[in-house]
Amino acid sequence: MDIPSPAYNQYLVARTVYSEPVFQDENEKKEIIPKTLQERLKKNCSCTSRQAYLKLKTFFPILDWLPKYRWKEWFVHDLISGVSTGLIGTLQGLAFALLASVPVGYGLYSSFFPILTYFFLGTSRHLSVGPFPVVSLMVGTVVLTMAPDEKFTMLSNSTGLNKTIIDTVARDAARVVVSGTLSFLIGILQLAMGILQIGFIVRYLADPLVGGFTTAAAFQVFVSQFKQVLNVPTKNYNGVLSIIYTIIDIFANIGKTNIADLIAGLLTFIVCVVVKELNDRYKHILRVPIPIEIIVTIVATGISYGANLAGKYNAGIVKTIPSGFIPPMTPDVSMFTEMIGSAFSIGIVGYAVAVSVGKVYATKHNYVIDGNQEFIAFGISNLFGGAFSCFCATTALSRTAVQESTGGKTQIAGMISAFIVLIAIVALGRLLEPLQKSVLAAIVIANLKGMFWQVGDVPRLWRQNKWDSVIWVFTCIASILLGLDLGLLAGLVFGLLTVVLRVQFPSCGSLGNVPGTDIYKEVKKYKNLTEVDGVKIVRFTSGIFYGNIDGLKSGIKSIVGFDAIRVFNKRTKALQKIRKLIKKGQLRTTKNGVFTDAGTDNEAYEPDDDDPEEAENPEVQTTEVEIKVDWNSDLPVKVSVPKVSIHSLIFDFGQISFLDVVAVRSLKVIYKEFKRIDVEVYIAACDDQVYKKIEECLFFDDTIKPDIFFLTVHDAVLYIENKKKFSDGHDPLLEKISLMQDSKDPPEYADVEPMENELDAQEEALRRLAS
């Protein structure tokens, strides 16, 4: 590719130097008339036949894609994809039911019913709807909290001895009611958020936060399933540090490990991991991935049944899988208040996982996911599923990946997978009753590999953005130690706190000019930049509000090299001493008022006490004299006055997105502080909305005019240079005072205002409280 000649990469612009008022005079703004409430209601509430049809298509996306379905081209792909996904979904439903702490048969229901409603209402064409390990574990936490084993103990004397046992039938029935009610409540919340159009809430679950949370959840899933692989007796712990107590309990009872379950679990895990790795490595060759979970399950069920592992070795097996459907249940509304917090967090996590996965495949296949409609779709799916004793549905990454990679085109593949699960519910469920739970647990653990590999994101995040890395680690640790509900909340709050900290402590830099251009960059980051003589340009990289205004003041002080308030106070003190010398006749002045005595270096010491002779000769008669002081030269008094090397200060507002009232008041104070020491302040590149806010907050007055605002930094610099060139020759760094003859009072100094009238918002508030 030919590189254009540098001559073609240059341009020359000739225009007026624009201040804000000049630009407004030459370019009239459009008049924006806000719509009245009546007009808005008329627009949103009016309905034509076309609008009604479009609304119907929005609520039922199937009306949009089904008429366009290419049966001859796509159906075979959807059929293969649906069968493959259905087989995996059947096994995962059984396995994830263990995480939800309900009988495994209800995992099949959770893999079937939600698909039926999502088929009509969902906007994703590739999501495989059903249980997800993280969400299932969160459901299990609520179930174990509300229906623990301790509530279902009873005495048994079948051997002639009184022994406490657990009524598993009553316990399982209660847990099914809890999980179904929880799913129903989650559906209500999701549906409400979809109707209220607040799908944006998922934006606050940033990728680092979700990564840390799901990794922590994977660790919790691993611990809970490792217990099943060992088949050791442990208590059910919930709340803060519950995972630590569970680990301690597992190792305390490690000697009671069931060898038959351990061997079956380890073999299942190894075979699943190896074959899944082969599927990934040779996915370009394999049209359909090897359904290793199905193969392992069939083999393990046959071995368990043939060897009678449950009878001979006391292996933990599934035992009972109900055949067919159970009648719909009525949710226990009295439980809502106890589980509302957990329902909200589970609903948000399930929605976030589904939408994030759906958007990946939507981008890949060029269609759009509607976040609010997804809330409605999953809300109704969980309402419907909850009525049939299902636990919360979302999507599983592995199932969705299989559905897409095997050629799935639409949700017809999802319906076919639901049909495969239906066959298992009606006809094949009882055949899996001899299956060991350790095999299902090992299948769950084997599917966690992708979540654990997210740990590798931490070093990358640290290199790219340290804040994101810290959010990931904090959320992960908090979710492990505090539990998934509190951990997610802690991670969310911490993530928002980092945003506040980043806004509160933004960078503040000094700009220099790229020679021969109108470009300005930070002098600390680029070489060969030139700073305009007597001018400092300050850029603040954040909105300005009450929380970071002190940072702006500190940045200004660092860049200009002096404190405007201290300079003013020192000059005032020096003028008082000069006045004393003039009254005593120790300092001569010319007719123009310029003192002529030899000066003293103004870097000299400053005495702490006032001159004891200050009160002497109060009746000294002098004529009115105007005095000009060059504050950067030697002074005739021993007062250390900081030198001011600039005459102009420019604020680059190009990156300022918002201001609050406190910021505007503080900017007004800053302007007047510099104005008192003869430093002109200008503001450049101010956004229209920010400028409007400045006007509304009464920034302008008799001394501060709109003409200090310029469209660009370069406009302000050119204006300053032009003003210097055509000045009348007076040095702007000279301060004038008048000494009045026949007066005992000290002279009044021009442009000296008491700072008490210009307090910032915090000081003003404190003064009002004190009064």
mmCIF file of N, CA and C in Angstrom, residues 364-473:
data_model
loop_
_atom_site.group_PDB
_atom_site.id
_atom_site.type_symbol
_atom_site.label_atom_id
_atom_site.label_comp_id
_atom_site.label_asym_id
_atom_site.label_seq_id
_atom_site.Cartn_x
_atom_site.Cartn_y
_atom_site.Cartn_z
ATOM 1 N N LYS A 364 -22.019 -12.952 16.763
ATOM 2 C CA LYS A 364 -21.405 -13.883 15.804
ATOM 3 C C LYS A 364 -22.323 -14.153 14.616
ATOM 4 N N HIS A 365 -23.641 -14.210 14.862
ATOM 5 C CA HIS A 365 -24.591 -14.571 13.802
ATOM 6 C C HIS A 365 -25.441 -13.385 13.341
ATOM 7 N N ASN A 366 -25.043 -12.178 13.703
ATOM 8 C CA ASN A 366 -25.629 -10.955 13.149
ATOM 9 C C ASN A 366 -27.125 -10.786 13.444
ATOM 10 N N TYR A 367 -27.485 -10.866 14.691
ATOM 11 C CA TYR A 367 -28.829 -10.460 15.091
ATOM 12 C C TYR A 367 -28.718 -9.779 16.450
ATOM 13 N N VAL A 368 -29.831 -9.288 16.958
ATOM 14 C CA VAL A 368 -29.811 -8.422 18.138
ATOM 15 C C VAL A 368 -30.576 -9.079 19.283
ATOM 16 N N ILE A 369 -30.017 -8.940 20.496
ATOM 17 C CA ILE A 369 -30.679 -9.387 21.720
ATOM 18 C C ILE A 369 -31.361 -8.182 22.375
ATOM 19 N N ASP A 370 -32.615 -8.326 22.711
ATOM 20 C CA ASP A 370 -33.351 -7.278 23.426
ATOM 21 C C ASP A 370 -33.306 -7.591 24.918
ATOM 22 N N GLY A 371 -32.560 -6.798 25.675
ATOM 23 C CA GLY A 371 -32.360 -7.073 27.090
ATOM 24 C C GLY A 371 -33.650 -7.074 27.885
ATOM 25 N N ASN A 372 -34.532 -6.102 27.638
ATOM 26 C CA ASN A 372 -35.781 -6.032 28.389
ATOM 27 C C ASN A 372 -36.701 -7.201 28.047
ATOM 28 N N GLN A 373 -36.747 -7.606 26.775
ATOM 29 C CA GLN A 373 -37.559 -8.752 26.399
ATOM 30 C C GLN A 373 -37.009 -10.045 27.001
ATOM 31 N N GLU A 374 -35.678 -10.135 27.149
ATOM 32 C CA GLU A 374 -35.091 -11.313 27.793
ATOM 33 C C GLU A 374 -35.523 -11.397 29.259
ATOM 34 N N PHE A 375 -35.624 -10.242 29.920
ATOM 35 C CA PHE A 375 -36.144 -10.234 31.291
ATOM 36 C C PHE A 375 -37.563 -10.807 31.325
ATOM 37 N N ILE A 376 -38.389 -10.372 30.366
ATOM 38 C CA ILE A 376 -39.771 -10.858 30.308
ATOM 39 C C ILE A 376 -39.800 -12.351 30.007
ATOM 40 N N ALA A 377 -38.964 -12.785 29.037
ATOM 41 C CA ALA A 377 -38.951 -14.195 28.644
ATOM 42 C C ALA A 377 -38.536 -15.098 29.801
ATOM 43 N N PHE A 378 -37.465 -14.750 30.488
ATOM 44 C CA PHE A 378 -37.016 -15.576 31.609
ATOM 45 C C PHE A 378 -37.954 -15.444 32.805
ATOM 46 N N GLY A 379 -38.573 -14.261 32.962
ATOM 47 C CA GLY A 379 -39.539 -14.112 34.050
ATOM 48 C C GLY A 379 -40.722 -15.047 33.882
ATOM 49 N N ILE A 380 -41.298 -15.076 32.687
ATOM 50 C CA ILE A 380 -42.435 -15.962 32.446
ATOM 51 C C ILE A 380 -41.992 -17.423 32.476
ATOM 52 N N SER A 381 -40.798 -17.714 31.981
ATOM 53 C CA SER A 381 -40.291 -19.091 32.015
ATOM 54 C C SER A 381 -40.143 -19.578 33.450
ATOM 55 N N ASN A 382 -39.642 -18.737 34.331
ATOM 56 C CA ASN A 382 -39.491 -19.149 35.735
ATOM 57 C C ASN A 382 -40.825 -19.181 36.464
ATOM 58 N N LEU A 383 -41.768 -18.304 36.100
ATOM 59 C CA LEU A 383 -43.118 -18.402 36.649
ATOM 60 C C LEU A 383 -43.749 -19.742 36.269
ATOM 61 N N PHE A 384 -43.648 -20.074 35.002
ATOM 62 C CA PHE A 384 -44.218 -21.318 34.492
ATOM 63 C C PHE A 384 -43.507 -22.527 35.103
ATOM 64 N N GLY A 385 -42.172 -22.470 35.153
ATOM 65 C CA GLY A 385 -41.414 -23.574 35.729
ATOM 66 C C GLY A 385 -41.671 -23.737 37.211
ATOM 67 N N GLY A 386 -41.795 -22.606 37.936
ATOM 68 C CA GLY A 386 -42.057 -22.676 39.369
ATOM 69 C C GLY A 386 -43.371 -23.357 39.676
ATOM 70 N N ALA A 387 -44.355 -23.171 38.805
ATOM 71 C CA ALA A 387 -45.642 -23.828 39.014
ATOM 72 C C ALA A 387 -45.537 -25.343 38.862
ATOM 73 N N PHE A 388 -44.508 -25.808 38.178
ATOM 74 C CA PHE A 388 -44.307 -27.247 37.994
ATOM 75 C C PHE A 388 -43.084 -27.746 38.768
ATOM 76 N N SER A 389 -42.785 -27.091 39.885
ATOM 77 C CA SER A 389 -41.753 -27.529 40.843
ATOM 78 C C SER A 389 -40.340 -27.477 40.273
ATOM 79 N N CYS A 390 -40.113 -26.630 39.275
ATOM 80 C CA CYS A 390 -38.763 -26.482 38.735
ATOM 81 C C CYS A 390 -37.979 -25.493 39.595
ATOM 82 N N PHE A 391 -36.654 -25.587 39.542
ATOM 83 C CA PHE A 391 -35.843 -24.531 40.136
ATOM 84 C C PHE A 391 -35.401 -23.569 39.043
ATOM 85 N N CYS A 392 -34.786 -22.465 39.427
ATOM 86 C CA CYS A 392 -34.552 -21.334 38.517
ATOM 87 C C CYS A 392 -33.797 -21.733 37.257
ATOM 88 N N ALA A 393 -34.279 -21.245 36.120
ATOM 89 C CA ALA A 393 -33.662 -21.549 34.826
ATOM 90 C C ALA A 393 -32.909 -20.338 34.296
ATOM 91 N N THR A 394 -31.810 -20.603 33.641
ATOM 92 C CA THR A 394 -31.066 -19.586 32.892
ATOM 93 C C THR A 394 -30.458 -20.305 31.695
ATOM 94 N N THR A 395 -29.182 -20.273 31.509
ATOM 95 C CA THR A 395 -28.553 -21.059 30.454
ATOM 96 C C THR A 395 -27.231 -21.601 30.976
ATOM 97 N N ALA A 396 -26.818 -22.722 30.438
ATOM 98 C CA ALA A 396 -25.505 -23.291 30.763
ATOM 99 C C ALA A 396 -24.575 -23.058 29.586
ATOM 100 N N LEU A 397 -23.367 -22.608 29.876
ATOM 101 C CA LEU A 397 -22.428 -22.274 28.804
ATOM 102 C C LEU A 397 -22.125 -23.481 27.934
ATOM 103 N N SER A 398 -21.922 -24.644 28.556
ATOM 104 C CA SER A 398 -21.547 -25.833 27.789
ATOM 105 C C SER A 398 -22.678 -26.274 26.871
ATOM 106 N N ARG A 399 -23.932 -26.266 27.372
ATOM 107 C CA ARG A 399 -25.062 -26.669 26.529
ATOM 108 C C ARG A 399 -25.253 -25.709 25.365
ATOM 109 N N THR A 400 -25.152 -24.411 25.644
ATOM 110 C CA THR A 400 -25.325 -23.422 24.579
ATOM 111 C C THR A 400 -24.220 -23.563 23.538
ATOM 112 N N ALA A 401 -23.004 -23.828 23.991
ATOM 113 C CA ALA A 401 -21.896 -24.021 23.053
ATOM 114 C C ALA A 401 -22.154 -25.237 22.161
ATOM 115 N N VAL A 402 -22.684 -26.317 22.738
ATOM 116 C CA VAL A 402 -23.006 -27.514 21.945
ATOM 117 C C VAL A 402 -24.118 -27.206 20.949
ATOM 118 N N GLN A 403 -25.148 -26.484 21.403
ATOM 119 C CA GLN A 403 -26.272 -26.175 20.511
ATOM 120 C C GLN A 403 -25.822 -25.332 19.324
ATOM 121 N N GLU A 404 -24.899 -24.415 19.567
ATOM 122 C CA GLU A 404 -24.426 -23.566 18.462
ATOM 123 C C GLU A 404 -23.414 -24.290 17.582
ATOM 124 N N SER A 405 -22.485 -25.020 18.205
ATOM 125 C CA SER A 405 -21.411 -25.655 17.436
ATOM 126 C C SER A 405 -21.898 -26.826 16.594
ATOM 127 N N THR A 406 -23.019 -27.438 16.970
ATOM 128 C CA THR A 406 -23.558 -28.553 16.178
ATOM 129 C C THR A 406 -24.496 -28.075 15.075
ATOM 130 N N GLY A 407 -24.560 -26.790 14.864
ATOM 131 C CA GLY A 407 -25.301 -26.262 13.719
ATOM 132 C C GLY A 407 -26.656 -25.703 14.030
ATOM 133 N N GLY A 408 -27.005 -25.503 15.320
ATOM 134 C CA GLY A 408 -28.314 -24.956 15.665
ATOM 135 C C GLY A 408 -28.518 -23.569 15.073
ATOM 136 N N LYS A 409 -29.692 -23.360 14.476
ATOM 137 C CA LYS A 409 -29.979 -22.083 13.830
ATOM 138 C C LYS A 409 -30.989 -21.235 14.601
ATOM 139 N N THR A 410 -31.983 -21.909 15.218
ATOM 140 C CA THR A 410 -33.047 -21.187 15.916
ATOM 141 C C THR A 410 -33.440 -21.962 17.173
ATOM 142 N N GLN A 411 -34.481 -21.466 17.836
ATOM 143 C CA GLN A 411 -34.972 -22.138 19.036
ATOM 144 C C GLN A 411 -35.747 -23.420 18.723
ATOM 145 N N ILE A 412 -35.911 -23.754 17.448
ATOM 146 C CA ILE A 412 -36.463 -25.070 17.113
ATOM 147 C C ILE A 412 -35.521 -26.152 17.637
ATOM 148 N N ALA A 413 -34.215 -25.880 17.636
ATOM 149 C CA ALA A 413 -33.266 -26.820 18.237
ATOM 150 C C ALA A 413 -33.543 -26.951 19.729
ATOM 151 N N GLY A 414 -33.928 -25.863 20.382
ATOM 152 C CA GLY A 414 -34.276 -25.926 21.793
ATOM 153 C C GLY A 414 -35.512 -26.777 22.037
ATOM 154 N N MET A 415 -36.509 -26.646 21.177
ATOM 155 C CA MET A 415 -37.720 -27.458 21.334
ATOM 156 C C MET A 415 -37.419 -28.939 21.129
ATOM 157 N N ILE A 416 -36.551 -29.257 20.186
ATOM 158 C CA ILE A 416 -36.177 -30.657 19.977
ATOM 159 C C ILE A 416 -35.425 -31.194 21.197
ATOM 160 N N SER A 417 -34.546 -30.371 21.792
ATOM 161 C CA SER A 417 -33.845 -30.811 23.011
ATOM 162 C C SER A 417 -34.838 -31.039 24.148
ATOM 163 N N ALA A 418 -35.882 -30.191 24.226
ATOM 164 C CA ALA A 418 -36.916 -30.390 25.239
ATOM 165 C C ALA A 418 -37.657 -31.709 24.997
ATOM 166 N N PHE A 419 -37.854 -32.080 23.735
ATOM 167 C CA PHE A 419 -38.512 -33.347 23.413
ATOM 168 C C PHE A 419 -37.659 -34.533 23.876
ATOM 169 N N ILE A 420 -36.328 -34.411 23.748
ATOM 170 C CA ILE A 420 -35.432 -35.479 24.231
ATOM 171 C C ILE A 420 -35.540 -35.604 25.750
ATOM 172 N N VAL A 421 -35.588 -34.481 26.455
ATOM 173 C CA VAL A 421 -35.752 -34.510 27.911
ATOM 174 C C VAL A 421 -37.104 -35.108 28.268
ATOM 175 N N LEU A 422 -38.119 -34.805 27.476
ATOM 176 C CA LEU A 422 -39.455 -35.348 27.722
ATOM 177 C C LEU A 422 -39.445 -36.878 27.656
ATOM 178 N N ILE A 423 -38.715 -37.421 26.696
ATOM 179 C CA ILE A 423 -38.609 -38.882 26.592
ATOM 180 C C ILE A 423 -37.995 -39.448 27.863
ATOM 181 N N ALA A 424 -36.953 -38.778 28.376
ATOM 182 C CA ALA A 424 -36.318 -39.247 29.618
ATOM 183 C C ALA A 424 -37.288 -39.174 30.783
ATOM 184 N N ILE A 425 -38.104 -38.111 30.828
ATOM 185 C CA ILE A 425 -39.063 -37.967 31.933
ATOM 186 C C ILE A 425 -40.119 -39.056 31.884
ATOM 187 N N VAL A 426 -40.628 -39.342 30.701
ATOM 188 C CA VAL A 426 -41.758 -40.255 30.567
ATOM 189 C C VAL A 426 -41.328 -41.720 30.591
ATOM 190 N N ALA A 427 -40.216 -42.033 29.892
ATOM 191 C CA ALA A 427 -39.908 -43.447 29.669
ATOM 192 C C ALA A 427 -38.584 -43.908 30.254
ATOM 193 N N LEU A 428 -37.568 -43.065 30.261
ATOM 194 C CA LEU A 428 -36.227 -43.544 30.583
ATOM 195 C C LEU A 428 -35.763 -43.214 31.996
ATOM 196 N N GLY A 429 -36.524 -42.419 32.719
ATOM 197 C CA GLY A 429 -36.073 -41.978 34.030
ATOM 198 C C GLY A 429 -35.766 -43.106 34.983
ATOM 199 N N ARG A 430 -36.651 -44.094 35.033
ATOM 200 C CA ARG A 430 -36.461 -45.194 35.986
ATOM 201 C C ARG A 430 -35.223 -46.026 35.669
ATOM 202 N N LEU A 431 -34.795 -46.038 34.394
ATOM 203 C CA LEU A 431 -33.606 -46.806 34.037
ATOM 204 C C LEU A 431 -32.342 -46.240 34.670
ATOM 205 N N LEU A 432 -32.400 -44.965 35.082
ATOM 206 C CA LEU A 432 -31.213 -44.317 35.652
ATOM 207 C C LEU A 432 -31.194 -44.379 37.182
ATOM 208 N N GLU A 433 -32.124 -45.055 37.791
ATOM 209 C CA GLU A 433 -32.174 -45.103 39.252
ATOM 210 C C GLU A 433 -30.949 -45.754 39.886
ATOM 211 N N PRO A 434 -30.292 -46.768 39.252
ATOM 212 C CA PRO A 434 -29.074 -47.322 39.869
ATOM 213 C C PRO A 434 -27.835 -46.440 39.724
ATOM 214 N N LEU A 435 -27.944 -45.321 39.034
ATOM 215 C CA LEU A 435 -26.780 -44.453 38.770
ATOM 216 C C LEU A 435 -26.239 -43.882 40.073
ATOM 217 N N GLN A 436 -24.925 -43.929 40.248
ATOM 218 C CA GLN A 436 -24.292 -43.374 41.443
ATOM 219 C C GLN A 436 -24.283 -41.838 41.401
ATOM 220 N N LYS A 437 -24.538 -41.231 42.532
ATOM 221 C CA LYS A 437 -24.496 -39.769 42.613
ATOM 222 C C LYS A 437 -23.082 -39.248 42.389
ATOM 223 N N SER A 438 -22.083 -40.038 42.738
ATOM 224 C CA SER A 438 -20.694 -39.591 42.534
ATOM 225 C C SER A 438 -20.389 -39.420 41.045
ATOM 226 N N VAL A 439 -21.042 -40.204 40.191
ATOM 227 C CA VAL A 439 -20.848 -40.046 38.744
ATOM 228 C C VAL A 439 -21.434 -38.716 38.278
ATOM 229 N N LEU A 440 -22.647 -38.397 38.749
ATOM 230 C CA LEU A 440 -23.243 -37.102 38.412
ATOM 231 C C LEU A 440 -22.388 -35.954 38.949
ATOM 232 N N ALA A 441 -21.872 -36.092 40.165
ATOM 233 C CA ALA A 441 -21.025 -35.048 40.754
ATOM 234 C C ALA A 441 -19.757 -34.854 39.928
ATOM 235 N N ALA A 442 -19.168 -35.965 39.458
ATOM 236 C CA ALA A 442 -17.960 -35.867 38.638
ATOM 237 C C ALA A 442 -18.253 -35.185 37.309
ATOM 238 N N ILE A 443 -19.427 -35.441 36.737
ATOM 239 C CA ILE A 443 -19.816 -34.759 35.484
ATOM 240 C C ILE A 443 -19.919 -33.254 35.722
ATOM 241 N N VAL A 444 -20.481 -32.875 36.866
ATOM 242 C CA VAL A 444 -20.579 -31.441 37.199
ATOM 243 C C VAL A 444 -19.185 -30.829 37.312
ATOM 244 N N ILE A 445 -18.299 -31.502 38.035
ATOM 245 C CA ILE A 445 -16.940 -30.965 38.223
ATOM 246 C C ILE A 445 -16.211 -30.847 36.892
ATOM 247 N N ALA A 446 -16.398 -31.830 36.014
ATOM 248 C CA ALA A 446 -15.731 -31.779 34.712
ATOM 249 C C ALA A 446 -16.204 -30.591 33.883
ATOM 250 N N ASN A 447 -17.429 -30.135 34.106
ATOM 251 C CA ASN A 447 -17.955 -28.985 33.352
ATOM 252 C C ASN A 447 -17.528 -27.646 33.940
ATOM 253 N N LEU A 448 -16.766 -27.680 35.035
ATOM 254 C CA LEU A 448 -16.321 -26.429 35.659
ATOM 255 C C LEU A 448 -14.994 -25.933 35.117
ATOM 256 N N LYS A 449 -14.381 -26.688 34.222
ATOM 257 C CA LYS A 449 -13.038 -26.334 33.757
ATOM 258 C C LYS A 449 -12.980 -24.917 33.200
ATOM 259 N N GLY A 450 -13.946 -24.572 32.362
ATOM 260 C CA GLY A 450 -13.933 -23.236 31.765
ATOM 261 C C GLY A 450 -14.002 -22.128 32.794
ATOM 262 N N MET A 451 -14.768 -22.337 33.863
ATOM 263 C CA MET A 451 -14.870 -21.318 34.908
ATOM 264 C C MET A 451 -13.564 -21.178 35.683
ATOM 265 N N PHE A 452 -12.923 -22.303 35.970
ATOM 266 C CA PHE A 452 -11.648 -22.226 36.697
ATOM 267 C C PHE A 452 -10.559 -21.582 35.859
ATOM 268 N N TRP A 453 -10.610 -21.765 34.525
ATOM 269 C CA TRP A 453 -9.584 -21.153 33.683
ATOM 270 C C TRP A 453 -9.677 -19.630 33.672
ATOM 271 N N GLN A 454 -10.790 -19.089 34.189
ATOM 272 C CA GLN A 454 -10.915 -17.627 34.254
ATOM 273 C C GLN A 454 -9.865 -17.008 35.174
ATOM 274 N N VAL A 455 -9.262 -17.810 36.028
ATOM 275 C CA VAL A 455 -8.194 -17.287 36.897
ATOM 276 C C VAL A 455 -7.073 -16.698 36.046
ATOM 277 N N GLY A 456 -6.875 -17.259 34.861
ATOM 278 C CA GLY A 456 -5.840 -16.728 33.969
ATOM 279 C C GLY A 456 -6.116 -15.317 33.485
ATOM 280 N N ASP A 457 -7.353 -14.827 33.694
ATOM 281 C CA ASP A 457 -7.658 -13.448 33.285
ATOM 282 C C ASP A 457 -7.034 -12.417 34.216
ATOM 283 N N VAL A 458 -6.698 -12.826 35.444
ATOM 284 C CA VAL A 458 -6.219 -11.849 36.431
ATOM 285 C C VAL A 458 -4.915 -11.182 35.992
ATOM 286 N N PRO A 459 -3.867 -11.937 35.582
ATOM 287 C CA PRO A 459 -2.644 -11.252 35.124
ATOM 288 C C PRO A 459 -2.889 -10.337 33.922
ATOM 289 N N ARG A 460 -3.749 -10.783 33.009
ATOM 290 C CA ARG A 460 -4.041 -9.937 31.844
ATOM 291 C C ARG A 460 -4.744 -8.655 32.277
ATOM 292 N N LEU A 461 -5.714 -8.777 33.170
ATOM 293 C CA LEU A 461 -6.408 -7.598 33.667
ATOM 294 C C LEU A 461 -5.459 -6.664 34.412
ATOM 295 N N TRP A 462 -4.509 -7.242 35.146
ATOM 296 C CA TRP A 462 -3.545 -6.415 35.892
ATOM 297 C C TRP A 462 -2.698 -5.574 34.936
ATOM 298 N N ARG A 463 -2.331 -6.179 33.813
ATOM 299 C CA ARG A 463 -1.549 -5.420 32.828
ATOM 300 C C ARG A 463 -2.392 -4.352 32.139
ATOM 301 N N GLN A 464 -3.662 -4.652 31.896
ATOM 302 C CA GLN A 464 -4.510 -3.739 31.143
ATOM 303 C C GLN A 464 -5.132 -2.660 32.031
ATOM 304 N N ASN A 465 -5.665 -3.068 33.171
ATOM 305 C CA ASN A 465 -6.312 -2.118 34.074
ATOM 306 C C ASN A 465 -6.300 -2.705 35.479
ATOM 307 N N LYS A 466 -5.503 -2.133 36.338
ATOM 308 C CA LYS A 466 -5.337 -2.686 37.684
ATOM 309 C C LYS A 466 -6.630 -2.646 38.489
ATOM 310 N N TRP A 467 -7.453 -1.639 38.256
ATOM 311 C CA TRP A 467 -8.720 -1.561 38.980
ATOM 312 C C TRP A 467 -9.584 -2.780 38.672
ATOM 313 N N ASP A 468 -9.671 -3.167 37.393
ATOM 314 C CA ASP A 468 -10.484 -4.336 37.017
ATOM 315 C C ASP A 468 -9.940 -5.604 37.653
ATOM 316 N N SER A 469 -8.624 -5.706 37.719
ATOM 317 C CA SER A 469 -8.016 -6.877 38.355
ATOM 318 C C SER A 469 -8.376 -6.941 39.833
ATOM 319 N N VAL A 470 -8.340 -5.807 40.503
ATOM 320 C CA VAL A 470 -8.676 -5.763 41.932
ATOM 321 C C VAL A 470 -10.147 -6.127 42.144
ATOM 322 N N ILE A 471 -11.031 -5.643 41.271
ATOM 323 C CA ILE A 471 -12.457 -5.988 41.367
ATOM 324 C C ILE A 471 -12.643 -7.497 41.230
ATOM 325 N N TRP A 472 -11.942 -8.107 40.275
ATOM 326 C CA TRP A 472 -12.052 -9.551 40.054
ATOM 327 C C TRP A 472 -11.645 -10.311 41.327
ATOM 328 N N VAL A 473 -10.481 -9.983 41.853
ATOM 329 C CA VAL A 473 -9.963 -10.700 43.025
ATOM 330 C C VAL A 473 -10.858 -10.465 44.236
#
